[in-house]
PDB file of C-alpha atoms in Angstrom:
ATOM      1  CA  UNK A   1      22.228 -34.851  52.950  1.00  0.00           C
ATOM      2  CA  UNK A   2      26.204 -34.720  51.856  1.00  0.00           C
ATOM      3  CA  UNK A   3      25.314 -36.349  48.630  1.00  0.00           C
ATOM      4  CA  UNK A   4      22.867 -33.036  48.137  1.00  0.00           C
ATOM      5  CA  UNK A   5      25.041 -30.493  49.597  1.00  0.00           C
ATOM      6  CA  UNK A   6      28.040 -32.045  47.234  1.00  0.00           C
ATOM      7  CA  UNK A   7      25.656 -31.890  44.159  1.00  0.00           C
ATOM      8  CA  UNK A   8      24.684 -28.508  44.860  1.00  0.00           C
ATOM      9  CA  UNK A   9      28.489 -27.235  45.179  1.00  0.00           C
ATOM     10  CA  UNK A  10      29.297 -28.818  42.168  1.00  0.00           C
ATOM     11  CA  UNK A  11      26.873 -27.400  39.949  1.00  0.00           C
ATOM     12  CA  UNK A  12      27.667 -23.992  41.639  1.00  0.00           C
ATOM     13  CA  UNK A  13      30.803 -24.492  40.035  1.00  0.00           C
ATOM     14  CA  UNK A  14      30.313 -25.680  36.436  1.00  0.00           C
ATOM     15  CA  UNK A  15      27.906 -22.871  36.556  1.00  0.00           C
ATOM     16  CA  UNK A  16      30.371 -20.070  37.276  1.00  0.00           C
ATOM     17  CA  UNK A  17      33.078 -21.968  35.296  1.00  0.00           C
ATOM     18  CA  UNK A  18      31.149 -22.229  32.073  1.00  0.00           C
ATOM     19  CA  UNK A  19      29.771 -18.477  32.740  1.00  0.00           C
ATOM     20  CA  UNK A  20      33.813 -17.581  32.787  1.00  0.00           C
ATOM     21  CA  UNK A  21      34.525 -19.562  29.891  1.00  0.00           C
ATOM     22  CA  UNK A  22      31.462 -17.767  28.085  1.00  0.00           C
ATOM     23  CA  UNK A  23      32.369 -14.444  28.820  1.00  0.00           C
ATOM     24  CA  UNK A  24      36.269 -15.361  27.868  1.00  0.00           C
ATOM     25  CA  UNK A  25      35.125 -16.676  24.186  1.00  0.00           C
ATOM     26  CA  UNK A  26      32.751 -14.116  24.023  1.00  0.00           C
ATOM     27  CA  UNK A  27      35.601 -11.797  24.121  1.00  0.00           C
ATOM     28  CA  UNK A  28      38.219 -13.698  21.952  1.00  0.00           C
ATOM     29  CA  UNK A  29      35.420 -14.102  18.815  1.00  0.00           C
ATOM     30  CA  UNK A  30      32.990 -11.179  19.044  1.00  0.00           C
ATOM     31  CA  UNK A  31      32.656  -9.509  16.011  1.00  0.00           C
ATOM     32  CA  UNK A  32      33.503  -5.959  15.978  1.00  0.00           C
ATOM     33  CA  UNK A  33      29.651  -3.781  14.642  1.00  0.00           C
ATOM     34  CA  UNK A  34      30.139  -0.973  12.336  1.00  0.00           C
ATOM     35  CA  UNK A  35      28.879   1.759  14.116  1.00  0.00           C
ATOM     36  CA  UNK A  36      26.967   3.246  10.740  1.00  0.00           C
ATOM     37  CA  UNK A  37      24.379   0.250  10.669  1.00  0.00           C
ATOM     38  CA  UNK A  38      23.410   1.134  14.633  1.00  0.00           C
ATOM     39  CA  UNK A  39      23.071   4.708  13.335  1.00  0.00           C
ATOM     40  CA  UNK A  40      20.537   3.878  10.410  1.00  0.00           C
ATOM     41  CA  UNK A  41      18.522   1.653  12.479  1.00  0.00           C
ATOM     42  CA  UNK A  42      17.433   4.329  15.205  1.00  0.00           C
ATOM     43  CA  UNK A  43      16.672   6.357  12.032  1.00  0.00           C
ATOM     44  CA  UNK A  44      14.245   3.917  11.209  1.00  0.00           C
ATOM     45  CA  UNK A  45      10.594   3.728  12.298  1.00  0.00           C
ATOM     46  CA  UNK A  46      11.016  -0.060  13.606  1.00  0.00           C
ATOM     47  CA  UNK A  47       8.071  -1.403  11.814  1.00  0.00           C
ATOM     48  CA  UNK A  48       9.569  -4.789  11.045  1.00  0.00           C
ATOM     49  CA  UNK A  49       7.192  -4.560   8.301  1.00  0.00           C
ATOM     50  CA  UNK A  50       9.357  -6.149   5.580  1.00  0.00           C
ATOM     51  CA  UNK A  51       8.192  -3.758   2.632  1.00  0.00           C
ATOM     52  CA  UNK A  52      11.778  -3.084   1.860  1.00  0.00           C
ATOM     53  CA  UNK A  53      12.490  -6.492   0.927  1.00  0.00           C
ATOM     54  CA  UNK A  54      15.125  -7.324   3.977  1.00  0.00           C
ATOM     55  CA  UNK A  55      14.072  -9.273   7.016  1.00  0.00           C
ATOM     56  CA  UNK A  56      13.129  -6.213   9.200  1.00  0.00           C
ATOM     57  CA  UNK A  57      14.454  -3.250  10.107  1.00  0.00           C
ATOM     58  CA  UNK A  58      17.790  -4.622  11.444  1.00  0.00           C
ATOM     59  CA  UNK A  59      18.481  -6.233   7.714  1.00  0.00           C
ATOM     60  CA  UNK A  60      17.926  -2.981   6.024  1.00  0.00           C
ATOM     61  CA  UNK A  61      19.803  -1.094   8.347  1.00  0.00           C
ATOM     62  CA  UNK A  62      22.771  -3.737   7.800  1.00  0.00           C
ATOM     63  CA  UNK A  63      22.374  -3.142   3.382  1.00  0.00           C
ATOM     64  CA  UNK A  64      21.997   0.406   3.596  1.00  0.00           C
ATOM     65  CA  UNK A  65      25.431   0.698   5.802  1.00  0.00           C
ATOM     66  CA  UNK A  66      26.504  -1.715   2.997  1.00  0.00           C
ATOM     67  CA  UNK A  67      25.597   0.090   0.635  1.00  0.00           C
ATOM     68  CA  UNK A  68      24.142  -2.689  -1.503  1.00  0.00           C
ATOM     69  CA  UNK A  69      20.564  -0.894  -1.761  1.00  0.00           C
ATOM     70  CA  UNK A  70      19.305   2.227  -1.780  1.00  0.00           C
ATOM     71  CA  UNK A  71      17.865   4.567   1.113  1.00  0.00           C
ATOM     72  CA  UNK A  72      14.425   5.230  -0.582  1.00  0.00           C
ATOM     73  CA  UNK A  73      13.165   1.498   0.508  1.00  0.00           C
ATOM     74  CA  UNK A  74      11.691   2.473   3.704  1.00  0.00           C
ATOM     75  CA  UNK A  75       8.418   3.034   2.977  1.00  0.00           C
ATOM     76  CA  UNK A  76       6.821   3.044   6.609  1.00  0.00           C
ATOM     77  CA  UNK A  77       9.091   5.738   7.438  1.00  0.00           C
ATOM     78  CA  UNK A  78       8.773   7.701   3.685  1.00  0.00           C
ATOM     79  CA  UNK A  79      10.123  10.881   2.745  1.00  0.00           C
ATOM     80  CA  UNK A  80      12.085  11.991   6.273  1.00  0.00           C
ATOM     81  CA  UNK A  81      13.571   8.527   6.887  1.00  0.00           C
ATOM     82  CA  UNK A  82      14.730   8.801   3.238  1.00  0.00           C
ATOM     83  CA  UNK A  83      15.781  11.683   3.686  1.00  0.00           C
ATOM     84  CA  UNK A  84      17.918  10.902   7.382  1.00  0.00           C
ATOM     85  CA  UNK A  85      19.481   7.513   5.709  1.00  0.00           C
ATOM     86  CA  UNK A  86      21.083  10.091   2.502  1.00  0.00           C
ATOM     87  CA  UNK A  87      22.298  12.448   5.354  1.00  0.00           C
ATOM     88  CA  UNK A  88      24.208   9.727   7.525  1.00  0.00           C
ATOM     89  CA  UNK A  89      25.224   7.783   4.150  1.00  0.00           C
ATOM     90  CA  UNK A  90      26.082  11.351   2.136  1.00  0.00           C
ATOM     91  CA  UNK A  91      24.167  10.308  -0.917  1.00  0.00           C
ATOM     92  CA  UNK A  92      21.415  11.991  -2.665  1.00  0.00           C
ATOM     93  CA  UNK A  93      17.311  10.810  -2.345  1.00  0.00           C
ATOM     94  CA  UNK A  94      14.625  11.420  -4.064  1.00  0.00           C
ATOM     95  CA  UNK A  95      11.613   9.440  -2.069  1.00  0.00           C
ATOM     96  CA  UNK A  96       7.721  10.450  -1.325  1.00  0.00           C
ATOM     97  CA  UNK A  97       5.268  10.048   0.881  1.00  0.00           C
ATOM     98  CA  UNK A  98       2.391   7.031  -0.679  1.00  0.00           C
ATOM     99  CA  UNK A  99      -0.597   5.753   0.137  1.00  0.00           C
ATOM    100  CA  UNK A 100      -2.749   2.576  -1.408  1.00  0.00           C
ATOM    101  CA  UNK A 101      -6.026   4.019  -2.869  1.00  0.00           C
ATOM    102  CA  UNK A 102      -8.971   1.518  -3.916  1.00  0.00           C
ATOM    103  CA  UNK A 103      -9.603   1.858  -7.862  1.00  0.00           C
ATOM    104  CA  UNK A 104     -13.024   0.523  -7.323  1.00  0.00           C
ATOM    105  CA  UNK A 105     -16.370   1.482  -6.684  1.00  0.00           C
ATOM    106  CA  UNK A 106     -18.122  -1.548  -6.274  1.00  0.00           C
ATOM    107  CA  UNK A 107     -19.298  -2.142  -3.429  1.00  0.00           C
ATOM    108  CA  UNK A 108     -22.608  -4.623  -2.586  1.00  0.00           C
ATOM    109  CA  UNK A 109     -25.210  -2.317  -3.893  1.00  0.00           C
ATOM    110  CA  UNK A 110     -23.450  -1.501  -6.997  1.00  0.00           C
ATOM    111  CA  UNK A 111     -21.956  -4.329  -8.263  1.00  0.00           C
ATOM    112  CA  UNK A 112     -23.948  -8.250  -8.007  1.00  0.00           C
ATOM    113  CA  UNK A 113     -22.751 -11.625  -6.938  1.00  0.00           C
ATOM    114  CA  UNK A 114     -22.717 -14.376  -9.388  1.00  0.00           C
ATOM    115  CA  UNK A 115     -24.483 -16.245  -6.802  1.00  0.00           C
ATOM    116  CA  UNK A 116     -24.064 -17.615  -3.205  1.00  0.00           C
ATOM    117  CA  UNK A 117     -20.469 -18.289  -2.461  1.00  0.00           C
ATOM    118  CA  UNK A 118     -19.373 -21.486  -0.324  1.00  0.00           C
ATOM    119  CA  UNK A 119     -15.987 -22.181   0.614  1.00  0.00           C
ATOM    120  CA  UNK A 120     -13.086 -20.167   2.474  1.00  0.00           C
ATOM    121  CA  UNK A 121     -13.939 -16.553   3.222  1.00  0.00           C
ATOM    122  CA  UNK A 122     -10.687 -15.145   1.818  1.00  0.00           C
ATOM    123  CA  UNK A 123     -10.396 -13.204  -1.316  1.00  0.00           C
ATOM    124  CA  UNK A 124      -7.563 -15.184  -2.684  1.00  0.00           C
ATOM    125  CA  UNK A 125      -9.823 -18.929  -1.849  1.00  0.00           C
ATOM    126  CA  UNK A 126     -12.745 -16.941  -3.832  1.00  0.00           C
ATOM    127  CA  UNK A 127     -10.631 -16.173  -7.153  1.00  0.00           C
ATOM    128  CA  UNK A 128      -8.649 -19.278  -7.062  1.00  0.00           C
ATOM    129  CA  UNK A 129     -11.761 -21.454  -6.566  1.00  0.00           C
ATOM    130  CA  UNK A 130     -14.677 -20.061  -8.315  1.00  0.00           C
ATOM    131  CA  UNK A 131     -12.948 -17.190 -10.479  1.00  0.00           C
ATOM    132  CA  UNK A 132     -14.561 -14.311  -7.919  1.00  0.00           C
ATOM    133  CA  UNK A 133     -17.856 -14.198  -6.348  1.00  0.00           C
ATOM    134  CA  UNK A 134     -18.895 -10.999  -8.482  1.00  0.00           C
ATOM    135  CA  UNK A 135     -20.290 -10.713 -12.178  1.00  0.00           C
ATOM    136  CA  UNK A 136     -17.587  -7.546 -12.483  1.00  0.00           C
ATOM    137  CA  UNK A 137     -14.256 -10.560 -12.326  1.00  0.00           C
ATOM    138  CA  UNK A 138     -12.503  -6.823 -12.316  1.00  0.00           C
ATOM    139  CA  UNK A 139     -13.789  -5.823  -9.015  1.00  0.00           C
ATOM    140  CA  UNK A 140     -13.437  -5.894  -5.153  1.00  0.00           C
ATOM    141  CA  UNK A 141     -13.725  -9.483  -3.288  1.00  0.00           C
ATOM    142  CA  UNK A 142     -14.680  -7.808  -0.312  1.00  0.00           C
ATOM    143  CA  UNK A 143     -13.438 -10.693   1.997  1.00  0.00           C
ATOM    144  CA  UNK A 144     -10.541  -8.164   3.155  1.00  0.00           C
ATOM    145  CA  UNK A 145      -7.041 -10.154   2.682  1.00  0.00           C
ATOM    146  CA  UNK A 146      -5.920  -6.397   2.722  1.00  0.00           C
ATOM    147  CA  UNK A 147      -7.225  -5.546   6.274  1.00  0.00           C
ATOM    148  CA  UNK A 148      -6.005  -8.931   7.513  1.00  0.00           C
ATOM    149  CA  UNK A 149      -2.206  -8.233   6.405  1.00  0.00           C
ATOM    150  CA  UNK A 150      -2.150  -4.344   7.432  1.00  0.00           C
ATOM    151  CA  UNK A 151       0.201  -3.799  10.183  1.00  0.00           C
ATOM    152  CA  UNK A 152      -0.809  -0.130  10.856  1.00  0.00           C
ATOM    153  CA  UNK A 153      -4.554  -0.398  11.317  1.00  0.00           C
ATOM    154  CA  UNK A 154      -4.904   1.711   8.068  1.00  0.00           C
ATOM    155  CA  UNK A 155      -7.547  -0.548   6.524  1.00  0.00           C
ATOM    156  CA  UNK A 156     -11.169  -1.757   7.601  1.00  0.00           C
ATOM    157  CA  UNK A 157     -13.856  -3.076   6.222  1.00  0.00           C
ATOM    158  CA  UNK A 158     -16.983  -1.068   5.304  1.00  0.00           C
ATOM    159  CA  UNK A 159     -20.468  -1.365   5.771  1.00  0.00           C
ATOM    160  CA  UNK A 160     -20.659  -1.473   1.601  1.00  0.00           C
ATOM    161  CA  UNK A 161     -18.237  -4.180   1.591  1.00  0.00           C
ATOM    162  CA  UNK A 162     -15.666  -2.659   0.277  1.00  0.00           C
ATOM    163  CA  UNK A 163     -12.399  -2.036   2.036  1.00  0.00           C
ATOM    164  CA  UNK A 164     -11.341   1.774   3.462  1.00  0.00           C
ATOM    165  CA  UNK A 165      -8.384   3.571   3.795  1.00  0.00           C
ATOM    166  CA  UNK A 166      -7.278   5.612   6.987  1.00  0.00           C
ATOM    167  CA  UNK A 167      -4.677   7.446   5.113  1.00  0.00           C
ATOM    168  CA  UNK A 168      -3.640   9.257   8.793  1.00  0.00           C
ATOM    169  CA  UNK A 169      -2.509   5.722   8.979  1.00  0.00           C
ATOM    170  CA  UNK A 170      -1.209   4.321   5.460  1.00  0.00           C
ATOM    171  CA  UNK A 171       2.514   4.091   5.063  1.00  0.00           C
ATOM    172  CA  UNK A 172       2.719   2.740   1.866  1.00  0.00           C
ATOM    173  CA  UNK A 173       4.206  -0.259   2.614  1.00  0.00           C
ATOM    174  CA  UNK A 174       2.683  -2.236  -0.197  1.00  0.00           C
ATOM    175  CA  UNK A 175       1.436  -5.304   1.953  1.00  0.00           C
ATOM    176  CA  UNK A 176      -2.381  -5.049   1.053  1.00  0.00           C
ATOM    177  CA  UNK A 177      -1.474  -4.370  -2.947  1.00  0.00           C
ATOM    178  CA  UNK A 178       0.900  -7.818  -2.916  1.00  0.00           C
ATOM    179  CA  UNK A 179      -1.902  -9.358  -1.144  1.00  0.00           C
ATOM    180  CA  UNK A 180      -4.964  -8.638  -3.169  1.00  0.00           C
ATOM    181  CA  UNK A 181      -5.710 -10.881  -6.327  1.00  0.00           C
ATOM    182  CA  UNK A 182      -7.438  -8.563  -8.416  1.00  0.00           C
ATOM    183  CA  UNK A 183      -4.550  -5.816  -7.985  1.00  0.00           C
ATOM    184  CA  UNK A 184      -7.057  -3.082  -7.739  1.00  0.00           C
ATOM    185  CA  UNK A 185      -4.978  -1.002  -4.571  1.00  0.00           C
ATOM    186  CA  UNK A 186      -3.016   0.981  -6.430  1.00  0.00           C
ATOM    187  CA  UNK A 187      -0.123   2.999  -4.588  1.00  0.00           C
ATOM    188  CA  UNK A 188      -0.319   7.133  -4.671  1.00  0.00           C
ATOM    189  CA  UNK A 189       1.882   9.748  -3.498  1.00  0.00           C
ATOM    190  CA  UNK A 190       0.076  11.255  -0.897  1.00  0.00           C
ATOM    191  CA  UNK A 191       0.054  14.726  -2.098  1.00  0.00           C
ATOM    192  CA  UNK A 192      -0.331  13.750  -5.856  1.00  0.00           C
ATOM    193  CA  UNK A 193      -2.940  16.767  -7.493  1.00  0.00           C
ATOM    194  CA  UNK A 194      -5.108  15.448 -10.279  1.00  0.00           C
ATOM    195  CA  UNK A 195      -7.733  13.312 -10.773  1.00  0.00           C
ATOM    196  CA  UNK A 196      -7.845   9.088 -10.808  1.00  0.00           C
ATOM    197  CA  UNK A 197     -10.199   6.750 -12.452  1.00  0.00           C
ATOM    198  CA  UNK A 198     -11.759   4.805  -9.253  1.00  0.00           C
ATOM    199  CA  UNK A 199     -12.567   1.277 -11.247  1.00  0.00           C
ATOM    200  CA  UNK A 200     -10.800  -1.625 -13.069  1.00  0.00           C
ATOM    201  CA  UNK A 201     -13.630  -2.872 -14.757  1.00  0.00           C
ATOM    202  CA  UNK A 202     -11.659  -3.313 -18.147  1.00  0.00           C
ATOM    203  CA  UNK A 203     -14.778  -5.203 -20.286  1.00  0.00           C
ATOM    204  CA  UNK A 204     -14.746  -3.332 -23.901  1.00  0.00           C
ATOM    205  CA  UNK A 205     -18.769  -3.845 -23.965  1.00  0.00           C
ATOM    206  CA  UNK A 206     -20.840  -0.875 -22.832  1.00  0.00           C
ATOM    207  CA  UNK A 207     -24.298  -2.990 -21.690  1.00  0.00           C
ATOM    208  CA  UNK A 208     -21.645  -5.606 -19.901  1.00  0.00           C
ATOM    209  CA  UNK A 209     -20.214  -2.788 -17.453  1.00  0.00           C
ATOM    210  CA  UNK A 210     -23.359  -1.463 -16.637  1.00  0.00           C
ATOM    211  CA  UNK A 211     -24.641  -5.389 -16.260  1.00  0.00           C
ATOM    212  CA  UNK A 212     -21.591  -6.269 -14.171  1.00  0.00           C
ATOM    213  CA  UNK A 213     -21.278  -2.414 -12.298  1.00  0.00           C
ATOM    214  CA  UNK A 214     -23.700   0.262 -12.733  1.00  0.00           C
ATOM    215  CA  UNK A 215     -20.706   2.515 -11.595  1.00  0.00           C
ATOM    216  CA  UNK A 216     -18.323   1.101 -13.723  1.00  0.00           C
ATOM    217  CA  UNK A 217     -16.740   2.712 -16.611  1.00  0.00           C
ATOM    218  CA  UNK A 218     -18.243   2.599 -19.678  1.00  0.00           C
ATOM    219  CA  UNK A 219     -15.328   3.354 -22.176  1.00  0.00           C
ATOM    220  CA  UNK A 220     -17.110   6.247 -23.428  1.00  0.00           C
ATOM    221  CA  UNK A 221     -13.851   7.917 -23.680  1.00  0.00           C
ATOM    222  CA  UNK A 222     -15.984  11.298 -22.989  1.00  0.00           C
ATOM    223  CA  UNK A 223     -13.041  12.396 -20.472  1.00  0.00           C
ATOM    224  CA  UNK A 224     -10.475  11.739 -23.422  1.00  0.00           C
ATOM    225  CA  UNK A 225     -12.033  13.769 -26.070  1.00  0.00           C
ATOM    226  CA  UNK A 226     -12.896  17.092 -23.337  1.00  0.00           C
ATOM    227  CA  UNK A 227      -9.660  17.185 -21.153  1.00  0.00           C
ATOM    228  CA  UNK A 228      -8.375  20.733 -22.004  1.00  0.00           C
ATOM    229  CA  UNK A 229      -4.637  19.688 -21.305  1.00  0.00           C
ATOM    230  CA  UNK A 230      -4.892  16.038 -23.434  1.00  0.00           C
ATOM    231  CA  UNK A 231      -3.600  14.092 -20.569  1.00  0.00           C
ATOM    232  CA  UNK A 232      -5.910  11.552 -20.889  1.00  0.00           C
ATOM    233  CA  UNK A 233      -5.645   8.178 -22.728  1.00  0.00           C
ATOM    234  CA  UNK A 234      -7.253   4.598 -22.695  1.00  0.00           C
ATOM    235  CA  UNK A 235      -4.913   1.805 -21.562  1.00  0.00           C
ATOM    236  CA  UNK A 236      -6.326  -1.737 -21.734  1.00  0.00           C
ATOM    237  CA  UNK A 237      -9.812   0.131 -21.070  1.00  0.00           C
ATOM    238  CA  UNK A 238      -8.929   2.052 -18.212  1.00  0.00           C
ATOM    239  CA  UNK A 239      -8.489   5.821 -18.878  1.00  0.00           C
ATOM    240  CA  UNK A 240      -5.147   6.785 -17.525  1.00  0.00           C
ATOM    241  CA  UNK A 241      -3.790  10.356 -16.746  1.00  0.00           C
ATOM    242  CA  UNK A 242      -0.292  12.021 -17.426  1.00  0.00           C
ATOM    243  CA  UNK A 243      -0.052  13.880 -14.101  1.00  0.00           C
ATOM    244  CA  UNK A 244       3.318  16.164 -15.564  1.00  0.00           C
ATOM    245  CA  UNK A 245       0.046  17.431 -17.744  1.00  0.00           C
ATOM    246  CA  UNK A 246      -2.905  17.442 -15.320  1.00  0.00           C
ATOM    247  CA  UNK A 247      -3.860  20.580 -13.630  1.00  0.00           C
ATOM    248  CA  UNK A 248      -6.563  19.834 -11.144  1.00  0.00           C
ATOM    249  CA  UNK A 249      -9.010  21.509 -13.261  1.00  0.00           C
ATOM    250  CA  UNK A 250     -11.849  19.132 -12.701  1.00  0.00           C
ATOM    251  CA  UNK A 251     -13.295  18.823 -16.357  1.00  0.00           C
ATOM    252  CA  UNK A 252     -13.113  14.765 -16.616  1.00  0.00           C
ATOM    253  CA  UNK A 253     -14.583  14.657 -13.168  1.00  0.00           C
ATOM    254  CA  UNK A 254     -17.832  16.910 -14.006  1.00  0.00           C
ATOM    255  CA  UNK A 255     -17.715  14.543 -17.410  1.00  0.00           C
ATOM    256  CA  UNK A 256     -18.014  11.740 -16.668  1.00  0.00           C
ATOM    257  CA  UNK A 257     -21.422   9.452 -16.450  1.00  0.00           C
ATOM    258  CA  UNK A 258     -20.418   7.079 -14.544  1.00  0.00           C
ATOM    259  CA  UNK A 259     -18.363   9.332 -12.189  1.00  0.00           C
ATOM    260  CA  UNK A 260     -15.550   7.067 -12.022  1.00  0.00           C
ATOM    261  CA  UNK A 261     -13.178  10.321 -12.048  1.00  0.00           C
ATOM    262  CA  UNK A 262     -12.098  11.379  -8.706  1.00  0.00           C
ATOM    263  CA  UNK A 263     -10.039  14.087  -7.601  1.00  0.00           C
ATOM    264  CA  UNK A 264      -7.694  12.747  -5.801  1.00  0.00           C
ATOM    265  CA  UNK A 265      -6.961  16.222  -3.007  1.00  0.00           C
ATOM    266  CA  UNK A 266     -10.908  16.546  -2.907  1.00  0.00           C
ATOM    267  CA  UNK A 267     -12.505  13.236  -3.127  1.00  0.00           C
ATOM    268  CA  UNK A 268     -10.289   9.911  -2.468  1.00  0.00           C
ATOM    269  CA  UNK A 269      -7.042  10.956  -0.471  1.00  0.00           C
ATOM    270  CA  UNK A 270      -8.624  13.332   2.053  1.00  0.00           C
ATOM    271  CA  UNK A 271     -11.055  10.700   3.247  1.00  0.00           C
ATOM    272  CA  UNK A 272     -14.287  11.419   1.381  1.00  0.00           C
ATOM    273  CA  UNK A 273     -16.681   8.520   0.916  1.00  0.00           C
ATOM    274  CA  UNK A 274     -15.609   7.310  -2.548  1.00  0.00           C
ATOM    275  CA  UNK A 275     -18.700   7.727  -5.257  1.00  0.00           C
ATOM    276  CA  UNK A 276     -19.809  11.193  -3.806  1.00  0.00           C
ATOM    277  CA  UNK A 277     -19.483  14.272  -5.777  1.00  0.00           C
ATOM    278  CA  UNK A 278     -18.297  16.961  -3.694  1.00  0.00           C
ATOM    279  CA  UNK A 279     -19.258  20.461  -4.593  1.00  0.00           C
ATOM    280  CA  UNK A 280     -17.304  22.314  -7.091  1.00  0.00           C
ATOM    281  CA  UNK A 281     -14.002  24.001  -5.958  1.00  0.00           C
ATOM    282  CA  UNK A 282     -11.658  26.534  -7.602  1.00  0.00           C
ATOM    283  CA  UNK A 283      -9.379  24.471  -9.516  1.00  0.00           C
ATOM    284  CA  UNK A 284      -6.233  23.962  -8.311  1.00  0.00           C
ATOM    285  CA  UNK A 285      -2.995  24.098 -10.583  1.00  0.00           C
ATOM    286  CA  UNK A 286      -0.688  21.174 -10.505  1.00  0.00           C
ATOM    287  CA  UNK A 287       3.371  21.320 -10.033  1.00  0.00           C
ATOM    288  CA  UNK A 288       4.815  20.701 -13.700  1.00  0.00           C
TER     289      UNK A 288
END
């Protein structure tokens, strides 16, 4: 029983001796915080998400104080973060609020499968093993790598298997674009005006889109040769708008037989299905 009681003491003591000597080189070697990097990270959302390129918040928060990166990186927390960081650092930003937006239509009644696809049920496993599972090799995988590295809960899968955007939720942060192999999420500033082609098929051979994606676009260049403000040009097969041109006016959109124009205020961004025409509005003019 002494031989226990002894024991006991003894480790009492190394116990509250090493806790002293802690606390004493704790003291003699702590490193003194600047006060600026605790002030950026409670401005910023806490996401952890890693969009900014640093490990977390807490190594952005440490650059920005810094001041070896900018204070536009934040893309969780957007415009006011952005905004917050410039005010405690005294530097000018210029950031905006983005979403990721699908530029595809094809979902499983629009575009066909090669054939029956066996092996991993990830979109990446699908294009590295049997070049996609589609006859569009443009298109949608639809085995949602995007949903499965969203953080926010801003992307599910839909009934048409294609993935869809709750852009209450979307930050922005870029996770689902880095993640999908056929780069079709594209990122938008949320309150962008104009219109956006919704597909990637970029085949040059009209009887091949409409074999691969009967809502595919069919290089018809129709919205090219009618846009009133000529903001509208073919790149790699993909028309492409000049939104410092584009007023809203909805031309390319009523245009187009394949409807792959949407408007992005009206039709994609607000949370309308994607592929359905809503009725015609007053046009709206676009910022310059």
């Amino acid at each position: 029983m002494s031989i226990v009681l002894i024991t006991a003491i003894f480790a009492l003591v190394l116990a509250f001796t090493v806790g002293l000597l802690l606390g004493f080189f704790k003291q003699v070697f702590a490193v003194e915080v600047d006060p600026l990097v605790a002030q950026v990270r409670e401005a910023l959302p806490g996401a952890n998400c890693g969009a900014c390129g640093f490990p977390g918040c807490d190594g952005y928060a440490a650059a920005v104080a810094g001041r070896t990166t900018e204070v536009t990186r934040c893309a969780p927390g957007g415009k006011s973060v952005a905004e917050a960081l410039a005010k405690l650092m005294g530097v000018n930003a210029s950031a905006e609020d983005v979403v990721a937006v699908l530029a595809c239509q094809g979902s499983k009644d629009h575009a066909p499968l090669k054939g029956e696809y066996v092996g991993v049920k990830t979109c990446r496993a699908a294009k590295l093993s049997a070049g996609g599972t589609k006859l569009c090799a443009w298109g949608c995988l639809g085995y949602g790598d995007c949903v499965a590295v969203c953080q926010f809960d801003a992307l599910h899968m839909g009934e048409d298997g294609l993935p869809h955007v709750d852009y209450d939720k979307c930050t922005g942060c870029g996770k689902c674009i880095a993640e999908c192999p056929q780069q079709i999420l594209k990122k938008v500033p949320k309150d962008r005006l104009g219109s956006m082609v919704i597909c990637s098929n970029r085949n040059p051979i009209k009887p091949m889109v409409k074999k691969t994606c009967d809502v595919g676009c069919i290089k018809c260049e129709i919205c090219v040769k009618n846009c009133p403000e000529k903001c509208i040009t073919m790149v790699n097969g993909i028309p492409e708008v000049d939104y410092s041109k584009c007023t809203s006016c909805g031309v390319c959109v009523e245009k187009c037989p394949t409807k792959v124009f949407k408007m992005l205020q009206y039709d994609v961004i607000v949370g309308e299905t994607i592929g359905q025409i809503r009725p015609a509005k007053e046009p709206v003019t676009a910022e310059k």
